[in-house]
């Protein structure tokens, strides 16, 4: 993270007395512009603004978190996900150090506990991707512990509900030991309450509204099979941030599932137009995603040979951090084979999807289609 050693020493040792002095309103304006730039993949602009926030007083709690997030997104298109995760863990420790010092200097600023806990939650997210499950438990516990200090004082603030909502949702779809953890933390572990809290942040939040909308579209799509809801929130993000192919891809996939095929085509063309402006690794990733999407669109339109070739190519070259899209691709390829009356090949695809055991809706669909062949509705 581009928090240099010099900057960290200034932040931790001088209490910000040597930094540029602005009003909080000026700091807030920078943060809001930086957030929009970050979600629109204008990373250089976002990084510059967040570092202006870090180098100015009064301290704005979004400064360290924003700089941390934009650095992660920048690395996404430049290095592999494992290397990116390892670097992110280092960056997280630097951000935690800044928040810890601010809490010591300003114990009455309870919102700092929230941001400290949020960064702890990011550490849990990376540890989950790296399959460090004990780390997930300890980091997640500490994240909720610090966030709840703020939640008690601001029970109606949607931003402060987002991490707790995500925790409850994650617990609801996780192994039994995580449910024990939720009881220890006096959280419900309720799927519906988790979604409700995330939706409140998506609809009414300040700093967290964009992340909550993206997250809600993600959960609706991969875990809830609520494709209308996924389309609604993904489309909001795609329209607010037209330079980001991720939201266009989210919207296109959801549009295919609800039969909005013209809209799917519109967002697919947008992704193609954006690719030449992206880093090489990002281009490669989205060329794969386009194969999945065009294969899914062809399936929806009954062009089964085209669907088969695209989906097979996507599955063969799959190299992404999570296996959620792999599960969807296997199920959809199984659907193709069922429609072609190639039942044994369909069963093989559904079994591979079930073996992923990733708690997504694709696994449930695959189990259903193992019992009864897919029939186009």
CSV table of C-alpha atoms in Angstrom, one decimal:
chain,number,residue,atom,x,y,z
A,1,UNK,CA,0.0,0.0,0.0
A,2,UNK,CA,1.3,3.4,-0.8
A,3,UNK,CA,1.3,4.5,2.8
A,4,UNK,CA,5.0,5.2,2.9
A,5,UNK,CA,7.1,4.7,6.0
A,6,UNK,CA,7.5,8.4,6.3
A,7,UNK,CA,3.8,9.0,6.2
A,8,UNK,CA,3.2,6.3,8.8
A,9,UNK,CA,5.8,7.8,11.1
A,10,UNK,CA,4.1,11.2,10.8
A,11,UNK,CA,0.7,9.8,11.4
A,12,UNK,CA,1.7,7.8,14.4
A,13,UNK,CA,4.2,10.1,16.1
A,14,UNK,CA,3.2,13.7,15.5
A,15,UNK,CA,-0.5,13.3,15.9
A,16,UNK,CA,-1.0,15.0,12.6
A,17,UNK,CA,0.3,18.3,13.7
A,18,UNK,CA,2.6,18.7,10.7
A,19,UNK,CA,0.0,17.8,8.1
A,20,UNK,CA,-2.0,20.1,5.9
A,21,UNK,CA,-5.0,21.6,7.7
A,22,UNK,CA,-8.4,21.6,6.1
A,23,UNK,CA,-12.0,21.6,7.4
A,24,UNK,CA,-13.8,18.3,7.9
A,25,UNK,CA,-16.2,19.3,5.1
A,26,UNK,CA,-13.3,19.5,2.7
A,27,UNK,CA,-12.0,16.1,3.8
A,28,UNK,CA,-15.5,14.7,3.4
A,29,UNK,CA,-15.8,16.1,-0.2
A,30,UNK,CA,-12.5,14.4,-1.1
A,31,UNK,CA,-13.7,11.1,0.3
A,32,UNK,CA,-17.0,11.1,-1.6
A,33,UNK,CA,-15.3,12.0,-4.9
A,34,UNK,CA,-12.6,9.3,-4.2
A,35,UNK,CA,-15.2,6.6,-3.5
A,36,UNK,CA,-17.0,7.3,-6.8
A,37,UNK,CA,-13.7,7.3,-8.7
A,38,UNK,CA,-12.6,4.0,-7.1
A,39,UNK,CA,-15.8,2.2,-8.0
A,40,UNK,CA,-15.5,3.5,-11.5
A,41,UNK,CA,-12.0,2.1,-11.8
A,42,UNK,CA,-10.4,5.5,-11.8
A,43,UNK,CA,-7.8,4.2,-9.4
A,44,UNK,CA,-5.1,6.8,-9.9
A,45,UNK,CA,-7.5,9.6,-9.1
A,46,UNK,CA,-9.0,7.8,-6.2
A,47,UNK,CA,-5.5,6.9,-4.7
A,48,UNK,CA,-4.5,10.6,-5.1
A,49,UNK,CA,-7.6,11.8,-3.3
A,50,UNK,CA,-7.4,9.3,-0.5
A,51,UNK,CA,-3.7,10.2,0.1
A,52,UNK,CA,-4.7,13.8,0.2
A,53,UNK,CA,-7.1,12.9,3.0
A,54,UNK,CA,-4.4,11.0,4.8
A,55,UNK,CA,-2.0,13.9,4.5
A,56,UNK,CA,-4.5,16.4,5.8
A,57,UNK,CA,-6.2,17.3,9.1
A,58,UNK,CA,-8.6,16.8,10.7
A,59,UNK,CA,-8.3,13.0,10.5
A,60,UNK,CA,-11.0,11.4,8.4
A,61,UNK,CA,-11.6,7.8,9.3
A,62,UNK,CA,-12.2,6.8,5.7
A,63,UNK,CA,-8.7,7.8,4.7
A,64,UNK,CA,-6.8,4.6,5.7
A,65,UNK,CA,-9.6,2.3,4.7
A,66,UNK,CA,-10.0,4.1,1.3
A,67,UNK,CA,-6.3,4.0,0.6
A,68,UNK,CA,-6.3,0.3,1.5
A,69,UNK,CA,-9.2,-0.5,-0.7
A,70,UNK,CA,-8.0,1.3,-3.8
A,71,UNK,CA,-4.5,-0.3,-3.6
A,72,UNK,CA,-6.2,-3.7,-3.5
A,73,UNK,CA,-8.2,-2.9,-6.6
A,74,UNK,CA,-5.2,-1.6,-8.4
A,75,UNK,CA,-3.3,-4.8,-7.7
A,76,UNK,CA,-6.2,-6.8,-9.0
A,77,UNK,CA,-5.3,-6.2,-12.6
A,78,UNK,CA,-1.5,-6.4,-12.1
A,79,UNK,CA,-0.7,-9.5,-10.0
A,80,UNK,CA,-2.2,-12.9,-9.2
A,81,UNK,CA,-4.8,-13.2,-6.5
A,82,UNK,CA,-2.6,-15.1,-4.1
A,83,UNK,CA,0.2,-12.5,-4.3
A,84,UNK,CA,-2.4,-9.8,-4.1
A,85,UNK,CA,-3.9,-11.3,-0.9
A,86,UNK,CA,-0.5,-11.6,0.8
A,87,UNK,CA,0.3,-7.9,0.0
A,88,UNK,CA,-3.2,-6.9,1.2
A,89,UNK,CA,-2.6,-8.6,4.6
A,90,UNK,CA,0.6,-6.5,5.0
A,91,UNK,CA,-1.3,-3.4,4.0
A,92,UNK,CA,-4.1,-4.2,6.5
A,93,UNK,CA,-1.7,-4.3,9.4
A,94,UNK,CA,-0.5,-0.8,8.5
A,95,UNK,CA,-4.1,0.5,8.4
A,96,UNK,CA,-4.9,-1.2,11.7
A,97,UNK,CA,-1.8,0.5,13.2
A,98,UNK,CA,-3.1,3.9,12.2
A,99,UNK,CA,-6.6,3.3,13.6
A,100,UNK,CA,-5.2,1.9,16.8
A,101,UNK,CA,-3.2,5.1,17.4
A,102,UNK,CA,-6.2,7.2,16.6
A,103,UNK,CA,-8.3,5.3,19.1
A,104,UNK,CA,-5.6,5.8,21.8
A,105,UNK,CA,-5.5,9.6,21.1
A,106,UNK,CA,-9.2,10.0,20.7
A,107,UNK,CA,-11.1,7.4,22.7
A,108,UNK,CA,-14.3,9.4,22.6
A,109,UNK,CA,-14.5,9.0,18.8
A,110,UNK,CA,-16.5,5.7,18.8
A,111,UNK,CA,-16.7,5.6,15.0
A,112,UNK,CA,-13.0,4.8,14.9
A,113,UNK,CA,-13.8,1.5,16.5
A,114,UNK,CA,-16.1,0.8,13.5
A,115,UNK,CA,-13.4,1.4,11.0
A,116,UNK,CA,-10.9,-0.6,13.0
A,117,UNK,CA,-13.4,-3.5,13.0
A,118,UNK,CA,-14.1,-3.1,9.3
A,119,UNK,CA,-10.4,-3.5,8.5
A,120,UNK,CA,-10.3,-6.6,10.7
A,121,UNK,CA,-13.3,-7.9,8.7
A,122,UNK,CA,-11.3,-7.4,5.5
A,123,UNK,CA,-8.5,-9.5,7.1
A,124,UNK,CA,-11.1,-12.2,7.8
A,125,UNK,CA,-12.2,-12.1,4.1
A,126,UNK,CA,-8.6,-12.6,2.8
A,127,UNK,CA,-8.0,-15.4,5.3
A,128,UNK,CA,-11.1,-17.1,4.1
A,129,UNK,CA,-9.9,-16.9,0.5
A,130,UNK,CA,-6.5,-18.4,1.7
A,131,UNK,CA,-8.4,-21.1,3.6
A,132,UNK,CA,-7.0,-20.0,7.0
A,133,UNK,CA,-10.2,-20.8,8.8
A,134,UNK,CA,-8.9,-20.2,12.3
A,135,UNK,CA,-7.8,-16.8,11.2
A,136,UNK,CA,-11.3,-16.2,9.8
A,137,UNK,CA,-12.8,-17.0,13.2
A,138,UNK,CA,-10.4,-14.9,15.3
A,139,UNK,CA,-10.4,-11.9,12.9
A,140,UNK,CA,-14.2,-12.1,12.4
A,141,UNK,CA,-14.7,-12.2,16.2
A,142,UNK,CA,-12.5,-9.1,16.7
A,143,UNK,CA,-14.2,-7.3,13.8
A,144,UNK,CA,-17.6,-7.8,15.3
A,145,UNK,CA,-16.4,-6.9,18.8
A,146,UNK,CA,-15.1,-3.5,17.7
A,147,UNK,CA,-17.9,-2.8,15.3
A,148,UNK,CA,-20.5,-3.5,18.0
A,149,UNK,CA,-18.9,-0.8,20.2
A,150,UNK,CA,-20.1,1.7,17.6
A,151,UNK,CA,-23.3,-0.1,16.7
A,152,UNK,CA,-24.6,0.3,20.3
A,153,UNK,CA,-24.2,4.1,20.1
A,154,UNK,CA,-25.6,4.5,16.5
A,155,UNK,CA,-28.2,1.7,16.2
A,156,UNK,CA,-30.0,3.5,13.3
A,157,UNK,CA,-26.9,4.2,11.2
A,158,UNK,CA,-27.0,1.9,8.1
A,159,UNK,CA,-23.2,2.0,7.4
A,160,UNK,CA,-22.6,0.5,10.9
A,161,UNK,CA,-25.1,-2.3,10.2
A,162,UNK,CA,-23.4,-3.5,7.1
A,163,UNK,CA,-20.5,-5.6,8.6
A,164,UNK,CA,-22.8,-7.1,11.2
A,165,UNK,CA,-25.3,-7.9,8.6
A,166,UNK,CA,-22.7,-9.6,6.4
A,167,UNK,CA,-21.4,-11.6,9.4
A,168,UNK,CA,-24.9,-12.8,10.3
A,169,UNK,CA,-25.5,-13.8,6.7
A,170,UNK,CA,-22.1,-15.6,6.4
A,171,UNK,CA,-22.8,-17.5,9.7
A,172,UNK,CA,-26.2,-18.6,8.3
A,173,UNK,CA,-24.7,-20.4,5.4
A,174,UNK,CA,-21.6,-21.7,7.2
A,175,UNK,CA,-20.5,-24.7,9.1
A,176,UNK,CA,-22.0,-25.3,12.6
A,177,UNK,CA,-19.0,-24.1,14.5
A,178,UNK,CA,-19.6,-20.6,13.0
A,179,UNK,CA,-23.1,-20.7,14.5
A,180,UNK,CA,-21.5,-21.3,17.9
A,181,UNK,CA,-19.3,-18.2,17.3
A,182,UNK,CA,-22.4,-16.1,16.5
A,183,UNK,CA,-23.9,-17.1,19.9
A,184,UNK,CA,-20.7,-16.2,21.7
A,185,UNK,CA,-20.9,-12.8,20.0
A,186,UNK,CA,-24.6,-12.5,20.8
A,187,UNK,CA,-25.5,-12.2,17.1
A,188,UNK,CA,-28.5,-13.9,15.5
A,189,UNK,CA,-26.7,-15.7,12.7
A,190,UNK,CA,-30.0,-15.0,10.8
A,191,UNK,CA,-29.9,-15.1,7.0
A,192,UNK,CA,-33.0,-12.8,6.7
A,193,UNK,CA,-31.7,-10.3,9.3
A,194,UNK,CA,-28.3,-10.3,7.6
A,195,UNK,CA,-29.9,-9.5,4.2
A,196,UNK,CA,-32.1,-6.9,5.8
A,197,UNK,CA,-29.1,-5.0,7.3
A,198,UNK,CA,-27.2,-5.2,4.0
A,199,UNK,CA,-30.2,-3.9,2.1
A,200,UNK,CA,-30.6,-1.0,4.6
A,201,UNK,CA,-26.9,0.0,3.9
A,202,UNK,CA,-27.5,-0.4,0.2
A,203,UNK,CA,-30.5,1.9,0.2
A,204,UNK,CA,-29.7,4.4,2.9
A,205,UNK,CA,-25.9,4.2,3.7
A,206,UNK,CA,-23.3,6.8,3.2
A,207,UNK,CA,-19.7,5.4,2.8
A,208,UNK,CA,-21.0,1.9,2.6
A,209,UNK,CA,-23.8,2.2,0.1
A,210,UNK,CA,-21.9,1.2,-3.0
A,211,UNK,CA,-20.2,-1.7,-1.4
A,212,UNK,CA,-23.6,-2.8,0.0
A,213,UNK,CA,-25.3,-2.6,-3.4
A,214,UNK,CA,-22.5,-4.7,-5.0
A,215,UNK,CA,-22.6,-7.2,-2.2
A,216,UNK,CA,-26.4,-7.5,-2.2
A,217,UNK,CA,-26.4,-8.1,-6.0
A,218,UNK,CA,-23.7,-10.8,-5.4
A,219,UNK,CA,-25.6,-12.5,-2.6
A,220,UNK,CA,-28.9,-12.4,-4.4
A,221,UNK,CA,-27.3,-13.9,-7.5
A,222,UNK,CA,-25.0,-16.6,-6.2
A,223,UNK,CA,-26.7,-17.7,-3.0
A,224,UNK,CA,-30.4,-16.6,-3.0
A,225,UNK,CA,-31.4,-17.2,-6.7
A,226,UNK,CA,-33.1,-13.8,-6.4
A,227,UNK,CA,-32.2,-12.8,-9.9
A,228,UNK,CA,-34.6,-9.9,-10.0
A,229,UNK,CA,-33.0,-8.4,-6.9
A,230,UNK,CA,-29.5,-9.1,-8.3
A,231,UNK,CA,-30.4,-7.3,-11.5
A,232,UNK,CA,-31.9,-4.3,-9.7
A,233,UNK,CA,-28.8,-3.6,-7.6
A,234,UNK,CA,-26.2,-4.7,-10.2
A,235,UNK,CA,-27.8,-2.4,-12.7
A,236,UNK,CA,-27.7,0.5,-10.3
A,237,UNK,CA,-24.0,0.0,-9.9
A,238,UNK,CA,-23.4,-0.5,-13.7
A,239,UNK,CA,-25.2,2.8,-14.4
A,240,UNK,CA,-23.4,4.7,-11.6
A,241,UNK,CA,-20.1,3.3,-12.7
A,242,UNK,CA,-20.1,2.7,-16.4
A,243,UNK,CA,-16.3,2.3,-16.7
A,244,UNK,CA,-16.3,-0.8,-14.4
A,245,UNK,CA,-16.8,-4.1,-16.3
A,246,UNK,CA,-17.5,-6.0,-13.1
A,247,UNK,CA,-20.9,-4.3,-12.7
A,248,UNK,CA,-21.7,-4.7,-16.4
A,249,UNK,CA,-20.9,-8.4,-16.1
A,250,UNK,CA,-23.0,-8.8,-12.9
A,251,UNK,CA,-25.9,-7.0,-14.7
A,252,UNK,CA,-25.6,-9.1,-17.9
A,253,UNK,CA,-25.6,-12.4,-16.0
A,254,UNK,CA,-28.6,-11.5,-13.9
A,255,UNK,CA,-30.4,-10.2,-17.0
A,256,UNK,CA,-29.9,-13.5,-18.8
A,257,UNK,CA,-31.5,-15.3,-15.8
A,258,UNK,CA,-34.6,-13.2,-15.8
A,259,UNK,CA,-35.0,-13.3,-19.6
A,260,UNK,CA,-34.0,-9.7,-20.3
A,261,UNK,CA,-31.8,-10.7,-23.2
A,262,UNK,CA,-31.7,-7.4,-25.0
A,263,UNK,CA,-30.3,-5.8,-21.7
A,264,UNK,CA,-27.8,-8.6,-21.4
A,265,UNK,CA,-26.6,-7.9,-24.9
A,266,UNK,CA,-26.3,-4.2,-24.1
A,267,UNK,CA,-24.0,-4.9,-21.1
A,268,UNK,CA,-22.0,-7.5,-23.0
A,269,UNK,CA,-21.2,-4.9,-25.6
A,270,UNK,CA,-20.2,-2.5,-22.9
A,271,UNK,CA,-17.7,-5.0,-21.5
A,272,UNK,CA,-16.2,-5.6,-24.9
A,273,UNK,CA,-15.8,-1.8,-25.4
A,274,UNK,CA,-14.1,-1.4,-22.0
A,275,UNK,CA,-11.6,-4.2,-22.3
A,276,UNK,CA,-9.0,-2.4,-24.4
A,277,UNK,CA,-8.7,0.2,-21.6
A,278,UNK,CA,-8.0,-2.5,-18.9
A,279,UNK,CA,-4.6,-4.0,-17.7
A,280,UNK,CA,-3.6,-7.2,-19.5
A,281,UNK,CA,-4.6,-9.5,-16.5
A,282,UNK,CA,-8.0,-7.8,-16.3
A,283,UNK,CA,-8.5,-8.3,-20.0
A,284,UNK,CA,-7.7,-12.0,-19.7
A,285,UNK,CA,-10.1,-12.4,-16.8
A,286,UNK,CA,-13.0,-10.7,-18.6
A,287,UNK,CA,-12.4,-12.6,-21.8
A,288,UNK,CA,-13.1,-15.7,-19.8
A,289,UNK,CA,-16.2,-14.1,-18.2
A,290,UNK,CA,-17.4,-13.1,-21.7
A,291,UNK,CA,-17.2,-16.8,-22.7
A,292,UNK,CA,-19.4,-17.7,-19.7
A,293,UNK,CA,-21.9,-14.9,-20.5
A,294,UNK,CA,-22.1,-15.6,-24.2
A,295,UNK,CA,-22.5,-19.3,-23.5
A,296,UNK,CA,-25.3,-18.6,-21.0
A,297,UNK,CA,-26.9,-16.2,-23.5
A,298,UNK,CA,-26.7,-18.8,-26.2
A,299,UNK,CA,-28.3,-21.4,-23.9
A,300,UNK,CA,-31.2,-19.0,-23.1
A,301,UNK,CA,-31.7,-18.4,-26.9
A,302,UNK,CA,-31.5,-22.1,-27.8
A,303,UNK,CA,-28.2,-22.0,-29.7
A,304,UNK,CA,-27.0,-25.1,-27.9
A,305,UNK,CA,-23.8,-25.8,-29.9
A,306,UNK,CA,-22.6,-22.3,-29.3
A,307,UNK,CA,-23.5,-22.5,-25.7
A,308,UNK,CA,-21.6,-25.8,-25.3
A,309,UNK,CA,-18.4,-24.5,-26.9
A,310,UNK,CA,-18.3,-21.3,-24.9
A,311,UNK,CA,-19.0,-23.0,-21.5
A,312,UNK,CA,-16.5,-25.8,-22.1
A,313,UNK,CA,-13.8,-23.2,-22.9
A,314,UNK,CA,-14.7,-21.2,-19.8
A,315,UNK,CA,-14.5,-24.3,-17.6
A,316,UNK,CA,-11.2,-25.5,-19.1
A,317,UNK,CA,-9.5,-22.2,-18.6
A,318,UNK,CA,-11.0,-21.4,-15.1
A,319,UNK,CA,-8.4,-19.6,-13.0
A,320,UNK,CA,-10.3,-17.3,-10.5
A,321,UNK,CA,-10.1,-16.9,-6.8
A,322,UNK,CA,-13.5,-18.3,-6.0
A,323,UNK,CA,-15.3,-21.2,-7.7
A,324,UNK,CA,-18.8,-19.7,-7.8
A,325,UNK,CA,-18.9,-19.0,-11.5
A,326,UNK,CA,-17.4,-22.5,-12.1
A,327,UNK,CA,-20.4,-24.0,-10.4
A,328,UNK,CA,-22.8,-21.9,-12.6
A,329,UNK,CA,-20.9,-22.9,-15.7
A,330,UNK,CA,-21.0,-26.6,-14.9
A,331,UNK,CA,-24.8,-26.4,-14.2
A,332,UNK,CA,-25.4,-24.5,-17.4
A,333,UNK,CA,-23.3,-27.0,-19.4
A,334,UNK,CA,-25.3,-29.8,-17.8
A,335,UNK,CA,-28.5,-28.0,-18.9
A,336,UNK,CA,-27.2,-27.9,-22.5
A,337,UNK,CA,-26.5,-31.6,-22.4
A,338,UNK,CA,-30.0,-32.3,-21.0
A,339,UNK,CA,-31.6,-30.4,-23.8
A,340,UNK,CA,-29.4,-32.3,-26.3
A,341,UNK,CA,-30.6,-35.6,-24.7
A,342,UNK,CA,-27.0,-36.4,-23.5
A,343,UNK,CA,-28.0,-37.3,-20.0
A,344,UNK,CA,-24.8,-39.1,-18.9
A,345,UNK,CA,-22.7,-36.0,-19.8
A,346,UNK,CA,-25.2,-33.8,-18.0
A,347,UNK,CA,-25.0,-35.9,-14.9
A,348,UNK,CA,-21.2,-35.7,-15.0
A,349,UNK,CA,-21.4,-31.9,-15.0
A,350,UNK,CA,-24.0,-31.8,-12.1
A,351,UNK,CA,-21.8,-34.1,-10.0
A,352,UNK,CA,-18.8,-31.8,-10.5
A,353,UNK,CA,-20.9,-28.8,-9.4
A,354,UNK,CA,-22.1,-30.7,-6.3
A,355,UNK,CA,-18.5,-31.6,-5.4
A,356,UNK,CA,-17.6,-28.0,-5.2
A,357,UNK,CA,-19.6,-27.9,-2.0
A,358,UNK,CA,-19.5,-24.1,-1.9
A,359,UNK,CA,-23.0,-23.5,-0.5
A,360,UNK,CA,-24.1,-21.6,-3.6
A,361,UNK,CA,-27.4,-21.9,-5.3
A,362,UNK,CA,-25.6,-23.7,-8.2
A,363,UNK,CA,-25.0,-26.7,-5.9
A,364,UNK,CA,-28.7,-26.9,-5.0
A,365,UNK,CA,-29.6,-26.7,-8.6
A,366,UNK,CA,-27.1,-29.4,-9.6
A,367,UNK,CA,-28.6,-31.7,-6.9
A,368,UNK,CA,-32.1,-31.0,-8.3
A,369,UNK,CA,-31.0,-31.8,-11.9
A,370,UNK,CA,-29.3,-35.0,-10.8
A,371,UNK,CA,-32.8,-36.2,-9.8
A,372,UNK,CA,-34.7,-34.7,-12.8
A,373,UNK,CA,-33.3,-33.6,-16.1
A,374,UNK,CA,-33.4,-29.9,-16.9
A,375,UNK,CA,-36.4,-28.9,-19.1
A,376,UNK,CA,-36.6,-25.4,-20.6
A,377,UNK,CA,-39.5,-23.6,-19.0
